[in-house]
Short mmCIF file of C-alpha atoms in Angstrom, two decimals:
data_model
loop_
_atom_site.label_atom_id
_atom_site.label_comp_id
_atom_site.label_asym_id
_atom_site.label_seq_id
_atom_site.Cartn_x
_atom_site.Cartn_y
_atom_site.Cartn_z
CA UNK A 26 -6.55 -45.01 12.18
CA UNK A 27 -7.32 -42.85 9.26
CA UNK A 28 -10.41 -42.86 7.46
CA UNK A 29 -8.81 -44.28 3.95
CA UNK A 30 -12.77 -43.17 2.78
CA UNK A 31 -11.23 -39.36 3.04
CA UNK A 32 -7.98 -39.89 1.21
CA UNK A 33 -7.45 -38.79 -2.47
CA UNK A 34 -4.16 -39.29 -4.32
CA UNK A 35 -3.40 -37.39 -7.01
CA UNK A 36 -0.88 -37.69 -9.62
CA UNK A 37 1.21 -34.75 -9.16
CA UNK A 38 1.13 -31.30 -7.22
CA UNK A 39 -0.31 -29.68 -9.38
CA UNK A 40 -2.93 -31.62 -9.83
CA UNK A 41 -3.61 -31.72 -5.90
CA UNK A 42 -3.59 -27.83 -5.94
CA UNK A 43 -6.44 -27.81 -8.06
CA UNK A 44 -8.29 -30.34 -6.07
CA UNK A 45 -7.92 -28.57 -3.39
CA UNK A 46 -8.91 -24.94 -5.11
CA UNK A 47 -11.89 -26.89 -6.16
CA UNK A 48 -12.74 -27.88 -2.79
CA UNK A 49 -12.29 -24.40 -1.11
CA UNK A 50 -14.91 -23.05 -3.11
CA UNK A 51 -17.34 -25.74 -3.05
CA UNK A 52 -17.04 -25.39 1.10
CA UNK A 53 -16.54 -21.39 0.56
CA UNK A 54 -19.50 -21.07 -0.82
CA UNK A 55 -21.53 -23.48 1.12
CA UNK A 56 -20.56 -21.51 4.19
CA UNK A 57 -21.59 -17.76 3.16
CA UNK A 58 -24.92 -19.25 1.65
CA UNK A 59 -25.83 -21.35 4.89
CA UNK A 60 -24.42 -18.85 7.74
CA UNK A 61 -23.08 -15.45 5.56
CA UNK A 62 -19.58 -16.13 6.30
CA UNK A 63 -16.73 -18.24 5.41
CA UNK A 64 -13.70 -19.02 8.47
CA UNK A 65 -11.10 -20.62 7.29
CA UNK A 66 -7.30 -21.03 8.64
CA UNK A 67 -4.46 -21.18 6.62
CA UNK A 68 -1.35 -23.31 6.72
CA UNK A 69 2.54 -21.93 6.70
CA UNK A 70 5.44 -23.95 4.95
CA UNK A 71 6.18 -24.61 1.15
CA UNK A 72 3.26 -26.79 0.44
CA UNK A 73 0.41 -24.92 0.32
CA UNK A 74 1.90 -22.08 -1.68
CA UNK A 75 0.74 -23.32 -5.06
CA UNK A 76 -3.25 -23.73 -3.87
CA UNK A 77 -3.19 -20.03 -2.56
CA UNK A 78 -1.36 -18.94 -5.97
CA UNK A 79 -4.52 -20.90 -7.83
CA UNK A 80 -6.71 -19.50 -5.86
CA UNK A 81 -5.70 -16.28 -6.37
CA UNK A 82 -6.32 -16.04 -10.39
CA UNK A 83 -9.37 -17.52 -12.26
CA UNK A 84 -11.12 -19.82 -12.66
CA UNK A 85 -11.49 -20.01 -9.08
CA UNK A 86 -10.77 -16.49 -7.69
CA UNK A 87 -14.34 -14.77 -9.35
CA UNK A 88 -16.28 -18.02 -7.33
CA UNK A 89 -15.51 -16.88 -3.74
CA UNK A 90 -17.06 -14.05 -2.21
CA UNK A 91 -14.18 -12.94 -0.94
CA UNK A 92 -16.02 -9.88 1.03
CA UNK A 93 -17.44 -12.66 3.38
CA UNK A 94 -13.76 -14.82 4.09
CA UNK A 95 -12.21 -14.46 7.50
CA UNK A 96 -8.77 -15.48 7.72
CA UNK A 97 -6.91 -17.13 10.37
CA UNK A 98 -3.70 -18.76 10.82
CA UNK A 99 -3.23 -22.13 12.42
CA UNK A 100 0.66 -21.23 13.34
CA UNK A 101 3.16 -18.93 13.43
CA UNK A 102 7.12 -18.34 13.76
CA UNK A 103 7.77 -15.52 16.15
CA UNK A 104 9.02 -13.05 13.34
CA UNK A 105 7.92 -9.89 12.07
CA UNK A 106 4.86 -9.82 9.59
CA UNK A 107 7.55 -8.87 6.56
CA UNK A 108 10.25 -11.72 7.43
CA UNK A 109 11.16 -14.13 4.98
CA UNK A 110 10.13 -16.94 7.40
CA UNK A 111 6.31 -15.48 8.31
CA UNK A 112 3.58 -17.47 7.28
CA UNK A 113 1.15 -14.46 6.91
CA UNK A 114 4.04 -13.40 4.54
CA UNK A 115 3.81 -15.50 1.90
CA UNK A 116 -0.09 -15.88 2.00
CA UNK A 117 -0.11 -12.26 1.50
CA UNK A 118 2.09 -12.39 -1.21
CA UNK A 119 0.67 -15.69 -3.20
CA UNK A 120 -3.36 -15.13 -1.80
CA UNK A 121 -4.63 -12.33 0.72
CA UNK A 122 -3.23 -9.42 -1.80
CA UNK A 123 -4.97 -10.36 -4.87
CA UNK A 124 -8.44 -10.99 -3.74
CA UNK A 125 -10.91 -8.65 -2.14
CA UNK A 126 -10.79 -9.62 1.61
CA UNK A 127 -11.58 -6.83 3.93
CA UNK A 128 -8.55 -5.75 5.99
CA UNK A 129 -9.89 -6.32 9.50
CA UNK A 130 -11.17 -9.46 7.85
CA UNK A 131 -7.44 -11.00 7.48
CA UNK A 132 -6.85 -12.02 11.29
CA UNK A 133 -2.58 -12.47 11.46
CA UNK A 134 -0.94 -13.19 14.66
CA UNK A 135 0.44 -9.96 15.81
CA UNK A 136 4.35 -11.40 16.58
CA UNK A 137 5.06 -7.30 17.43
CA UNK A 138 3.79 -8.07 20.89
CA UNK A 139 6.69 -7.98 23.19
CA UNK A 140 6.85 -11.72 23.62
CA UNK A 141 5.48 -15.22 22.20
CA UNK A 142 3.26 -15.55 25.29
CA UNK A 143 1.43 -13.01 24.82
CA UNK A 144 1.45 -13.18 21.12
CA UNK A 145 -0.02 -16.46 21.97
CA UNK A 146 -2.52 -14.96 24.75
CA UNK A 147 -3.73 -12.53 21.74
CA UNK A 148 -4.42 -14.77 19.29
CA UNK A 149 -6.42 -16.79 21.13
CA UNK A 150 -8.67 -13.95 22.22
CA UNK A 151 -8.57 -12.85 18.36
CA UNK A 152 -10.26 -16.91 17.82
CA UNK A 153 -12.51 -16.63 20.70
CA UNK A 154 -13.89 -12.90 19.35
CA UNK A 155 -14.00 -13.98 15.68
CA UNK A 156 -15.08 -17.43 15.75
CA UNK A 157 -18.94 -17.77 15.19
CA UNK A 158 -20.68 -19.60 18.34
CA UNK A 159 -21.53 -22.92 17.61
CA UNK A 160 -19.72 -23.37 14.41
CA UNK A 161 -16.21 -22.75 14.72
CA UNK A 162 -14.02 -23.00 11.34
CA UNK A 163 -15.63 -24.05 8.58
CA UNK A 164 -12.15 -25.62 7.27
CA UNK A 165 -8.63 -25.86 8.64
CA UNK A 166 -5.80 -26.24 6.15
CA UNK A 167 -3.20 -28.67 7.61
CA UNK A 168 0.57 -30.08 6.42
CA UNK A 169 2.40 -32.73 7.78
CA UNK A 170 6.06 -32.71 8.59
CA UNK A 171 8.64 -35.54 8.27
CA UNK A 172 8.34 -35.95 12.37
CA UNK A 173 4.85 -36.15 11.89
CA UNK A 174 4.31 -32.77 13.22
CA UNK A 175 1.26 -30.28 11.94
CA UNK A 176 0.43 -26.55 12.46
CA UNK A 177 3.22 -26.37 15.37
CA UNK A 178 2.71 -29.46 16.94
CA UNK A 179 6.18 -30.88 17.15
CA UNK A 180 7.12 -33.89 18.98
CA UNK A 181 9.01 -33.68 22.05
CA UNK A 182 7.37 -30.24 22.71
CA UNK A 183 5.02 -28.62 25.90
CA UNK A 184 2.12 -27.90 23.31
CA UNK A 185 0.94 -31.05 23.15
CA UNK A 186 -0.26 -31.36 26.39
CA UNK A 187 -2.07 -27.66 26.36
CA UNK A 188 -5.85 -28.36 26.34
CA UNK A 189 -6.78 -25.57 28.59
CA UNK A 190 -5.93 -22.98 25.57
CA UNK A 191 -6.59 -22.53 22.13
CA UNK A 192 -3.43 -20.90 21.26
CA UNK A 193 0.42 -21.46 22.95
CA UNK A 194 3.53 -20.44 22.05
CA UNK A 195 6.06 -23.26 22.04
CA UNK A 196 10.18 -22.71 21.49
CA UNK A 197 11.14 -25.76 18.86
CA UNK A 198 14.32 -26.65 19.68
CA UNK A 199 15.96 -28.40 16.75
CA UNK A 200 14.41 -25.14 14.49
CA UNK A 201 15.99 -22.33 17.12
CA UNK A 202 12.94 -21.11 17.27
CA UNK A 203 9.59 -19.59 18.62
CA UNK A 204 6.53 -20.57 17.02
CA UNK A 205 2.76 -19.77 17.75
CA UNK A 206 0.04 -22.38 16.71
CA UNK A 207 -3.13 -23.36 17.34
CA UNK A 208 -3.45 -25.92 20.12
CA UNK A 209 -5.49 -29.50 19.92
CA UNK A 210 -9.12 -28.45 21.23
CA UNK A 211 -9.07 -25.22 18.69
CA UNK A 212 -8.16 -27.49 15.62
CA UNK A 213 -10.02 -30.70 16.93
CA UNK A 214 -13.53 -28.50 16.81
CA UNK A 215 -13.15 -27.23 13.05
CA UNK A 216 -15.99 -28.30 10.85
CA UNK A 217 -13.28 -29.73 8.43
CA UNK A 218 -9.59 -30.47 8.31
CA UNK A 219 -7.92 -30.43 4.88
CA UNK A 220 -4.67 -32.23 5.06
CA UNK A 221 -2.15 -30.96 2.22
CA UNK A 222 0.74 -33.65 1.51
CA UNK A 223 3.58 -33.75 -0.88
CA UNK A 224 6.92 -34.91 -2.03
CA UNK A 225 8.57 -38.39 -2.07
CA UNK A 226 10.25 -37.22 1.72
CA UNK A 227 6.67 -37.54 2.84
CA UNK A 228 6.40 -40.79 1.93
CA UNK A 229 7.45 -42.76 4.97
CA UNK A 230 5.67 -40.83 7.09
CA UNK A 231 2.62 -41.04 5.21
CA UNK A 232 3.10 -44.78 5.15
CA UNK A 233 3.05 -44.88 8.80
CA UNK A 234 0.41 -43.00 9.31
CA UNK A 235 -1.78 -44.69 7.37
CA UNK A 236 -1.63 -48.44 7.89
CA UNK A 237 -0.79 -48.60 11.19
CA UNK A 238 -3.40 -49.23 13.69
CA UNK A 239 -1.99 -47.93 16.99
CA UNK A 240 -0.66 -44.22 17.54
CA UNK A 241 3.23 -44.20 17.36
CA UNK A 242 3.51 -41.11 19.11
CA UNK A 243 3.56 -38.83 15.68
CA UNK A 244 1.64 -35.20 16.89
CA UNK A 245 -1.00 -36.00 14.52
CA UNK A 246 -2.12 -38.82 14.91
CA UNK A 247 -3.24 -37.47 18.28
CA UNK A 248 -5.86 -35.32 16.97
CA UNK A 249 -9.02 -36.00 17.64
CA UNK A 250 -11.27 -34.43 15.48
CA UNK A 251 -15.03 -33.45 15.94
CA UNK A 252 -15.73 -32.70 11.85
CA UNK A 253 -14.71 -34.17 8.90
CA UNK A 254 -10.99 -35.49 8.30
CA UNK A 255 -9.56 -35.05 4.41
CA UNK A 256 -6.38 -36.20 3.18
CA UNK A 257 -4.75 -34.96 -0.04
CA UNK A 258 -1.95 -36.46 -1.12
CA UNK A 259 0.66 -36.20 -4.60
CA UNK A 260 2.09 -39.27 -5.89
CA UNK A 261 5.11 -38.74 -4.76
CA UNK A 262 3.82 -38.59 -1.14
CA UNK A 263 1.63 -41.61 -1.36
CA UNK A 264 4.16 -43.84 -3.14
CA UNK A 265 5.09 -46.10 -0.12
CA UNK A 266 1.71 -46.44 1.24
CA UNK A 267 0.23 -47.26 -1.74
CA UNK A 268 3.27 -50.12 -2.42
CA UNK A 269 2.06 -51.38 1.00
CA UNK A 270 -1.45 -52.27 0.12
#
């Protein structure tokens, strides 16, 4: 069951995106002053677009020190860095090109290795070099999908039995696809999750996730997080839960 203590509805998109800005820095910041350093993990798909645009003009781009961000990615299709469909794509182009992050500070999946394996294989050495002992991410940026899926955690798929890795690759059949994503232990140990939610075609999943007191076999509600748990939602996205209470 989800903590309903860590979920915020906002009124519209918008209105989340700035929310969440606001929250970035707050936790940005708290991070470089306590341990120099700031590791967080972006997510792919529509959603998050309009928080890494926000992010990347003022007010809130001049309160990060951007010097001290590491970058990660929580998934990955198997495509080439400049395809349409790459995550690290379009956080480049909304975030990662107008702010000051050092280069070999902005940790992509390399999907130019010869296969997703050892794309996958790669990545996961990338966390296990990067990742500060003992602390882990300081936040993990999370969607949800309409299967209840997050980073590439789809149901019906081999990943969500991998516990012995931090990274797998996984083919997703109904998308035709390979995709590379973080595994349960690598996101289950982040300091914080930040779960990103909206449109009305969220809404019944949203619903089920949060008023029903038994796992229904949705990828994530099988997460089982060590840190803390946020959930931002739109309107639109909350609609039938709210009606339910």
């Amino acid at each position: 069951m989800i903590d309903r203590g860590k979920i915020q509805v906002f009124p519209t998109a918008t209105a989340l995106y700035h929310g969440a800005a606001a929250y970035w820095v707050r936790i940005a910041q708290v991070a470089i002053e306590e341990a120099g350093a700031f590791h967080v993990a972006l997510a792919g798909g529509n959603t998050p677009k309009g928080l890494y645009q926000l992010l990347a003009k003022e007010p809130y781009k001049s309160q990060v020190d951007w010097s001290r961000v590491y970058v990660y990615f929580g998934d990955e299709r198997y495509v080439p860095k400049d395809h349409p469909d790459s995550n690290y794509r379009m956080a480049r182009e909304t975030l990662l090109d107008a702010v000051a992050i050092p280069p070999k500070q902005i940790l992509r999946v390399r999907t130019e290795l010869p296969d997703p394996q050892s794309t996958a294989a790669d990545y996961a050495q990338v966390l296990q070099s990067h990742l500060p002992a003992g602390r882990n991410f300081d936040l993990i940026l999370l969607g949800v999908g309409t299967d209840g899926h997050t980073a590439s955690l789809f149901p019906e798929t081999s990943i969500l039995t991998v516990r012995d890795r931090l990274v797998a690759a996984v083919y997703v059949e109904k998308l035709g696809g390979w995709r590379i994503s973080m595994t349960y232990p690598a996101i289950e140990r982040a300091q914080r999750l930040l779960f990103l939610v909206t449109g009305v075609n969220k809404a019944p999943v949203v619903s089920r996730l949060l008023t029903e007191t038994k796992s229904n076999g949705f990828p994530v509600q099988r997460l089982r997080a060590q840190g803390e748990v946020h959930w931002y939602l739109d309107g639109d996205a909350a609609r039938e839960w709210e009606m339910s209470k």
